[in-house]
mmCIF file of C-alpha atoms in Angstrom:
data_model
loop_
_atom_site.group_PDB
_atom_site.id
_atom_site.type_symbol
_atom_site.label_atom_id
_atom_site.label_comp_id
_atom_site.label_asym_id
_atom_site.label_seq_id
_atom_site.Cartn_x
_atom_site.Cartn_y
_atom_site.Cartn_z
ATOM 1 C CA HIS A 1 -14.798 14.936 -5.963
ATOM 2 C CA GLY A 2 -12.894 17.693 -7.680
ATOM 3 C CA TYR A 3 -14.115 16.990 -11.047
ATOM 4 C CA PRO A 4 -17.590 18.680 -11.437
ATOM 5 C CA LYS A 5 -18.959 16.402 -14.059
ATOM 6 C CA LEU A 6 -18.381 13.353 -12.038
ATOM 7 C CA LYS A 7 -20.268 14.551 -9.052
ATOM 8 C CA LYS A 8 -23.569 13.843 -10.579
ATOM 9 C CA TYR A 9 -22.970 10.181 -10.534
ATOM 10 C CA GLU A 10 -23.754 8.929 -7.010
ATOM 11 C CA HIS A 11 -22.318 5.436 -7.657
ATOM 12 C CA LEU A 12 -18.857 6.780 -8.262
ATOM 13 C CA VAL A 13 -18.018 6.659 -4.624
ATOM 14 C CA GLY A 14 -14.296 7.380 -4.668
ATOM 15 C CA ASN A 15 -11.243 5.793 -3.292
ATOM 16 C CA LEU A 16 -11.189 2.498 -1.500
ATOM 17 C CA GLY A 17 -8.074 1.591 0.551
ATOM 18 C CA LYS A 18 -4.759 3.092 0.443
ATOM 19 C CA SER A 19 -1.956 2.256 -1.856
ATOM 20 C CA TRP A 20 -1.323 -0.742 -4.036
ATOM 21 C CA THR A 21 0.263 -2.642 -1.019
ATOM 22 C CA ASP A 22 -2.994 -3.555 0.684
ATOM 23 C CA GLN A 23 -4.856 -4.732 -2.427
ATOM 24 C CA ARG A 24 -4.830 -8.544 -1.750
ATOM 25 C CA GLN A 25 -6.514 -8.081 1.704
ATOM 26 C CA LEU A 26 -8.911 -5.362 0.325
ATOM 27 C CA PHE A 27 -10.008 -7.433 -2.796
ATOM 28 C CA ALA A 28 -10.421 -10.473 -0.765
ATOM 29 C CA LYS A 29 -12.617 -8.751 1.827
ATOM 30 C CA TYR A 30 -15.053 -7.139 -0.511
ATOM 31 C CA PRO A 31 -17.265 -8.884 -3.160
ATOM 32 C CA MET A 32 -16.618 -6.701 -6.064
ATOM 33 C CA ALA A 33 -15.313 -6.994 -9.641
ATOM 34 C CA ILE A 34 -11.914 -5.614 -10.149
ATOM 35 C CA LEU A 35 -10.362 -3.980 -13.233
ATOM 36 C CA ALA A 36 -6.576 -3.718 -13.210
ATOM 37 C CA THR A 37 -5.168 -0.777 -15.412
ATOM 38 C CA THR A 38 -1.661 -0.363 -14.108
ATOM 39 C CA ASN A 39 1.418 -2.403 -13.387
ATOM 40 C CA CYS A 40 0.815 -1.778 -9.672
ATOM 41 C CA ALA A 41 -1.659 -4.796 -9.863
ATOM 42 C CA LEU A 42 -0.291 -7.884 -7.970
ATOM 43 C CA ILE A 43 -0.763 -11.367 -8.994
ATOM 44 C CA PRO A 44 -4.174 -12.243 -7.452
ATOM 45 C CA ILE A 45 -4.952 -14.762 -4.919
ATOM 46 C CA GLU A 46 -7.662 -17.448 -5.334
ATOM 47 C CA ALA A 47 -10.007 -15.440 -3.060
ATOM 48 C CA TYR A 48 -10.663 -13.036 -5.889
ATOM 49 C CA LYS A 49 -9.008 -14.126 -9.094
ATOM 50 C CA ASP A 50 -12.229 -15.143 -10.831
ATOM 51 C CA ARG A 51 -13.635 -11.632 -10.438
ATOM 52 C CA MET A 52 -10.475 -9.685 -11.631
ATOM 53 C CA PHE A 53 -9.870 -8.451 -15.123
ATOM 54 C CA THR A 54 -7.027 -6.699 -16.884
ATOM 55 C CA THR A 55 -7.046 -4.108 -19.636
ATOM 56 C CA GLY A 56 -4.526 -1.980 -21.647
ATOM 57 C CA PRO A 57 -0.994 -3.079 -21.162
ATOM 58 C CA VAL A 58 -1.686 -5.122 -17.936
ATOM 59 C CA ARG A 59 -1.508 -8.798 -18.017
ATOM 60 C CA LEU A 60 -1.792 -11.239 -14.980
ATOM 61 C CA PRO A 61 -1.646 -14.984 -15.009
ATOM 62 C CA GLY A 62 -5.070 -16.728 -14.755
ATOM 63 C CA VAL A 63 -6.890 -13.419 -15.221
ATOM 64 C CA LYS A 64 -9.158 -12.554 -18.042
ATOM 65 C CA HIS A 65 -7.989 -9.726 -20.158
ATOM 66 C CA ILE A 66 -10.421 -7.299 -21.852
ATOM 67 C CA SER A 67 -9.320 -5.808 -25.197
ATOM 68 C CA GLY A 68 -10.622 -2.484 -26.416
ATOM 69 C CA TYR A 69 -13.448 -0.909 -24.359
ATOM 70 C CA ASP A 70 -16.031 -3.595 -24.161
ATOM 71 C CA PHE A 71 -16.504 -4.111 -20.477
ATOM 72 C CA THR A 72 -19.695 -6.156 -20.833
ATOM 73 C CA GLU A 73 -18.271 -9.052 -19.081
ATOM 74 C CA LEU A 74 -16.794 -7.123 -16.193
ATOM 75 C CA ILE A 75 -20.204 -5.331 -15.684
ATOM 76 C CA LYS A 76 -22.161 -8.693 -15.761
ATOM 77 C CA ARG A 77 -19.623 -10.004 -13.142
ATOM 78 C CA ALA A 78 -20.149 -7.148 -10.936
ATOM 79 C CA GLU A 79 -23.931 -7.323 -11.260
ATOM 80 C CA GLY A 80 -23.941 -10.893 -10.125
ATOM 81 C CA LEU A 81 -21.954 -10.378 -6.940
ATOM 82 C CA PRO A 82 -23.538 -9.791 -3.599
ATOM 83 C CA GLU A 83 -24.049 -5.919 -2.795
ATOM 84 C CA VAL A 84 -21.120 -4.456 -0.803
ATOM 85 C CA LYS A 85 -22.313 -3.353 2.618
ATOM 86 C CA GLU A 86 -21.861 0.243 3.266
ATOM 87 C CA GLU A 87 -19.403 1.144 6.120
ATOM 88 C CA GLU A 88 -19.338 4.531 7.787
ATOM 89 C CA SER A 89 -16.218 6.308 7.218
ATOM 90 C CA LYS A 90 -14.717 8.840 9.612
ATOM 91 C CA VAL A 91 -12.621 10.399 6.821
ATOM 92 C CA THR A 92 -13.609 12.407 3.747
ATOM 93 C CA LEU A 93 -11.005 12.477 1.170
ATOM 94 C CA TRP A 94 -10.929 15.066 -1.837
ATOM 95 C CA THR A 95 -9.368 14.214 -5.019
ATOM 96 C CA GLY A 96 -9.369 15.248 -8.698
ATOM 97 C CA TYR A 97 -8.014 18.847 -8.464
ATOM 98 C CA SER A 98 -5.762 18.205 -11.456
ATOM 99 C CA ARG A 99 -4.065 20.860 -13.773
ATOM 100 C CA SER A 100 -7.395 22.594 -14.951
ATOM 101 C CA ALA A 101 -8.897 22.799 -11.421
ATOM 102 C CA ILE A 102 -5.849 24.439 -10.027
ATOM 103 C CA LEU A 103 -5.519 26.901 -13.038
ATOM 104 C CA ARG A 104 -8.978 28.086 -12.365
ATOM 105 C CA ASN A 105 -7.793 29.378 -9.190
ATOM 106 C CA ALA A 106 -4.527 30.693 -10.741
ATOM 107 C CA LYS A 107 -5.345 34.438 -10.147
ATOM 108 C CA ARG A 108 -6.096 33.797 -6.478
ATOM 109 C CA ILE A 109 -2.920 31.652 -6.014
ATOM 110 C CA LYS A 110 -1.038 34.491 -7.438
ATOM 111 C CA GLU A 111 -2.625 37.050 -5.147
ATOM 112 C CA LEU A 112 -2.088 35.003 -2.100
ATOM 113 C CA ILE A 113 1.742 34.435 -3.041
ATOM 114 C CA GLU A 114 2.180 38.129 -3.731
ATOM 115 C CA GLU A 115 0.548 39.073 -0.358
ATOM 116 C CA GLY A 116 2.780 36.598 1.317
ATOM 117 C CA LYS A 117 -0.104 34.291 2.582
ATOM 118 C CA ILE A 118 1.228 31.435 0.702
ATOM 119 C CA ARG A 119 5.072 31.078 1.475
ATOM 120 C CA ARG A 120 5.831 28.043 -0.462
ATOM 121 C CA ILE A 121 4.293 25.111 -2.539
ATOM 122 C CA PHE A 122 5.387 21.544 -1.745
ATOM 123 C CA LEU A 123 4.883 18.873 -4.410
ATOM 124 C CA ILE A 124 5.057 15.532 -2.465
ATOM 125 C CA GLY A 125 4.556 12.342 -4.308
ATOM 126 C CA GLY A 126 5.931 9.197 -5.977
ATOM 127 C CA CYS A 127 5.680 5.547 -5.090
ATOM 128 C CA ASP A 128 4.648 4.209 -1.683
ATOM 129 C CA SER A 129 5.803 0.926 -0.019
ATOM 130 C CA PRO A 130 5.085 -1.018 3.149
ATOM 131 C CA LEU A 131 8.391 0.382 4.690
ATOM 132 C CA LYS A 132 8.110 2.209 7.981
ATOM 133 C CA GLU A 133 10.460 4.977 6.719
ATOM 134 C CA MET A 134 7.633 5.967 4.399
ATOM 135 C CA GLU A 135 6.028 7.895 7.185
ATOM 136 C CA TYR A 136 8.572 10.463 6.522
ATOM 137 C CA PHE A 137 6.013 12.194 4.179
ATOM 138 C CA ARG A 138 3.207 12.241 6.797
ATOM 139 C CA GLU A 139 5.401 13.767 9.449
ATOM 140 C CA LEU A 140 6.782 16.247 6.965
ATOM 141 C CA ALA A 141 3.185 17.377 6.094
ATOM 142 C CA ARG A 142 2.281 17.736 9.752
ATOM 143 C CA LYS A 143 5.244 20.051 10.390
ATOM 144 C CA LEU A 144 4.749 22.329 7.495
ATOM 145 C CA PRO A 145 3.526 25.841 8.539
ATOM 146 C CA LYS A 146 0.031 26.912 7.748
ATOM 147 C CA ASP A 147 1.130 29.213 4.886
ATOM 148 C CA VAL A 148 2.337 26.273 2.842
ATOM 149 C CA ILE A 149 0.332 24.641 0.052
ATOM 150 C CA ILE A 150 0.848 20.862 -0.591
ATOM 151 C CA LEU A 151 0.268 19.338 -3.979
ATOM 152 C CA THR A 152 0.247 15.344 -4.007
ATOM 153 C CA TYR A 153 0.166 12.746 -6.530
ATOM 154 C CA ALA A 154 0.712 8.939 -6.987
ATOM 155 C CA CYS A 155 0.798 6.443 -4.153
ATOM 156 C CA GLY A 156 2.885 8.596 -1.922
ATOM 157 C CA LYS A 157 -0.188 10.778 -1.304
ATOM 158 C CA TYR A 158 -1.709 7.917 0.813
ATOM 159 C CA ARG A 159 0.789 8.688 3.510
ATOM 160 C CA LEU A 160 -0.945 12.008 3.997
ATOM 161 C CA ASN A 161 -4.094 12.517 2.124
ATOM 162 C CA ASP A 162 -6.305 11.749 5.225
ATOM 163 C CA LEU A 163 -4.864 14.887 7.202
ATOM 164 C CA ASP A 164 -7.079 17.759 7.735
ATOM 165 C CA LEU A 165 -4.681 20.555 6.903
ATOM 166 C CA GLY A 166 -7.324 23.409 6.611
ATOM 167 C CA ASP A 167 -7.112 26.121 3.924
ATOM 168 C CA ILE A 168 -5.696 29.395 3.079
ATOM 169 C CA GLU A 169 -8.562 31.873 2.583
ATOM 170 C CA GLY A 170 -10.742 29.150 0.973
ATOM 171 C CA LEU A 171 -7.974 27.421 -0.886
ATOM 172 C CA PRO A 172 -7.380 23.913 0.395
ATOM 173 C CA ARG A 173 -3.789 23.448 1.659
ATOM 174 C CA LEU A 174 -3.727 19.767 0.457
ATOM 175 C CA MET A 175 -4.716 19.113 -3.251
ATOM 176 C CA ASP A 176 -4.147 15.813 -4.923
ATOM 177 C CA LEU A 177 -3.239 15.777 -8.653
ATOM 178 C CA GLY A 178 -4.036 12.115 -9.260
ATOM 179 C CA GLN A 179 -2.165 8.905 -9.505
ATOM 180 C CA CYS A 180 1.360 8.070 -10.856
ATOM 181 C CA ASN A 181 0.055 7.915 -14.450
ATOM 182 C CA ASP A 182 -1.181 11.575 -13.996
ATOM 183 C CA ALA A 183 2.323 12.754 -13.193
ATOM 184 C CA ILE A 184 2.277 14.662 -16.502
ATOM 185 C CA VAL A 185 -0.186 16.950 -14.779
ATOM 186 C CA ALA A 186 2.345 17.882 -12.161
ATOM 187 C CA ILE A 187 4.987 18.499 -15.028
ATOM 188 C CA ASP A 188 2.646 20.445 -17.163
ATOM 189 C CA LEU A 189 1.751 22.554 -14.117
ATOM 190 C CA LEU A 190 5.132 23.856 -13.525
ATOM 191 C CA PRO A 191 5.361 25.989 -16.625
ATOM 192 C CA ASP A 192 1.910 27.149 -16.097
ATOM 193 C CA LEU A 193 2.668 28.383 -12.556
ATOM 194 C CA ALA A 194 5.957 29.956 -13.749
ATOM 195 C CA LYS A 195 4.125 31.769 -16.440
ATOM 196 C CA LEU A 196 1.646 33.038 -13.995
ATOM 197 C CA LEU A 197 4.309 34.432 -11.583
ATOM 198 C CA ASN A 198 6.632 35.670 -14.314
ATOM 199 C CA MET A 199 9.250 33.309 -13.390
ATOM 200 C CA LYS A 200 11.385 30.455 -14.726
ATOM 201 C CA PRO A 201 10.165 26.946 -13.466
ATOM 202 C CA GLU A 202 13.486 26.663 -11.312
ATOM 203 C CA GLU A 203 12.567 30.084 -9.819
ATOM 204 C CA LEU A 204 9.124 29.048 -8.425
ATOM 205 C CA PRO A 205 8.602 29.083 -4.558
ATOM 206 C CA LEU A 206 8.399 25.225 -4.897
ATOM 207 C CA THR A 207 9.927 22.434 -2.962
ATOM 208 C CA ILE A 208 9.673 18.837 -4.624
ATOM 209 C CA VAL A 209 9.886 15.790 -2.442
ATOM 210 C CA LEU A 210 9.815 12.506 -4.519
ATOM 211 C CA SER A 211 9.572 8.935 -3.087
ATOM 212 C CA TRP A 212 10.883 6.050 -4.891
ATOM 213 C CA PHE A 213 9.793 2.369 -5.579
ATOM 214 C CA GLU A 214 9.498 1.674 -9.273
ATOM 215 C CA GLN A 215 10.232 2.685 -12.790
ATOM 216 C CA LYS A 216 7.518 5.262 -13.311
ATOM 217 C CA ALA A 217 9.013 7.400 -10.526
ATOM 218 C CA VAL A 218 12.164 7.431 -12.656
ATOM 219 C CA SER A 219 10.332 8.936 -15.630
ATOM 220 C CA ILE A 220 8.758 11.714 -13.475
ATOM 221 C CA LEU A 221 12.195 12.623 -12.265
ATOM 222 C CA LEU A 222 13.628 12.828 -15.851
ATOM 223 C CA GLY A 223 10.626 14.783 -16.842
ATOM 224 C CA LEU A 224 11.404 17.377 -14.164
ATOM 225 C CA LEU A 225 14.985 17.438 -14.932
ATOM 226 C CA TYR A 226 14.242 18.204 -18.574
ATOM 227 C CA LEU A 227 12.212 21.124 -17.485
ATOM 228 C CA GLY A 228 15.324 22.493 -15.767
ATOM 229 C CA VAL A 229 14.030 21.868 -12.191
ATOM 230 C CA LYS A 230 16.855 21.661 -9.711
ATOM 231 C CA GLY A 231 17.180 20.933 -6.037
ATOM 232 C CA ILE A 232 14.688 18.115 -5.895
ATOM 233 C CA TYR A 233 14.616 15.986 -2.748
ATOM 234 C CA LEU A 234 14.528 12.208 -3.013
ATOM 235 C CA ALA A 235 13.202 10.232 -0.046
ATOM 236 C CA PRO A 236 13.321 7.981 1.943
ATOM 237 C CA ARG A 237 16.060 6.059 0.062
ATOM 238 C CA LEU A 238 17.659 6.125 -3.388
ATOM 239 C CA PRO A 239 16.437 3.677 -6.120
ATOM 240 C CA ALA A 240 18.551 0.699 -6.689
ATOM 241 C CA TRP A 241 19.923 1.908 -10.026
ATOM 242 C CA VAL A 242 21.629 5.020 -8.609
ATOM 243 C CA ASN A 243 25.161 4.156 -8.000
ATOM 244 C CA GLU A 244 27.889 6.494 -6.697
ATOM 245 C CA ASP A 245 28.703 7.803 -10.288
ATOM 246 C CA ILE A 246 25.138 8.453 -11.095
ATOM 247 C CA LEU A 247 24.435 10.254 -7.634
ATOM 248 C CA LYS A 248 27.516 12.393 -8.371
ATOM 249 C CA VAL A 249 26.151 13.567 -11.640
ATOM 250 C CA LEU A 250 22.679 14.177 -10.236
ATOM 251 C CA LYS A 251 24.119 16.236 -7.333
ATOM 252 C CA GLU A 252 26.555 18.255 -9.415
ATOM 253 C CA ARG A 253 24.213 19.003 -12.471
ATOM 254 C CA TYR A 254 20.831 19.107 -10.915
ATOM 255 C CA GLU A 255 21.452 19.746 -7.258
ATOM 256 C CA ILE A 256 19.498 16.501 -6.181
ATOM 257 C CA LYS A 257 19.425 16.289 -2.428
ATOM 258 C CA LEU A 258 18.791 13.263 -0.093
ATOM 259 C CA VAL A 259 16.493 13.567 2.906
ATOM 260 C CA SER A 260 17.179 12.261 6.402
ATOM 261 C CA THR A 261 14.489 12.990 8.964
ATOM 262 C CA PRO A 262 11.512 15.542 8.918
ATOM 263 C CA GLU A 263 12.825 17.237 11.999
ATOM 264 C CA SER A 264 16.435 17.820 10.632
ATOM 265 C CA ASP A 265 15.250 18.606 6.934
ATOM 266 C CA PHE A 266 12.411 20.880 7.908
ATOM 267 C CA LYS A 267 14.149 24.324 7.732
ATOM 268 C CA GLU A 268 16.087 23.546 4.534
ATOM 269 C CA LEU A 269 13.019 22.142 2.914
ATOM 270 C CA LEU A 270 11.059 25.415 3.513
ATOM 271 C CA ARG A 271 14.040 27.387 1.918
ATOM 272 C CA GLY A 272 13.935 25.015 -1.019
#
């Protein structure tokens, strides 16, 4: 885990499963208490409804809601369930780099960029879906050269976060910034990197590729546009609310670009 203070808690195992799309199968398979904190929670099936809880702004029919921060009932439910059998995993995923963790390496990142050892930084993230075309992001990550750093966030990361992409002189080539609710981390990070390299945010050696599915991705895009970031790539398809008039404005004012295939987009994406 990338957060040093969480490493001391052995029971914080990490991530289970992939994106939101497999939750019904996953929650039904394992005897565990579940706390839903995001709108990505699906209406539960009977197999696990009685051990699911919601909190914050989330509500689900037939599911107990916890107000405030008193999780006593959730904990008791978890303690009363059978122990989950440990399964051997072939993949170790790292998470929790976040803004502070990356900025701790700011000096080294600057040196590697100035020395030409980091050619470009890719920010790949957004929403995931069960669609086959979402494999675009995995194929893109595989094709990127070894002098490229990839930052991921939100469910889009699950398309590539199990890839072993190595490192650049000790700096991991693949670093996860968190979930969609942590998108502010990515937005806050851009001015920090720009200041570090004495550039404007739009001048950074940065390529942004966003995937689409629901409304939080819209707020992420608007935040980036507000910062003056141009040339963002949208993949693999446009959100439903973008009609021809809106797309025209996005292209003309913000140089929004649409992707096609990793093979055909590869060279242009590296140029930014």
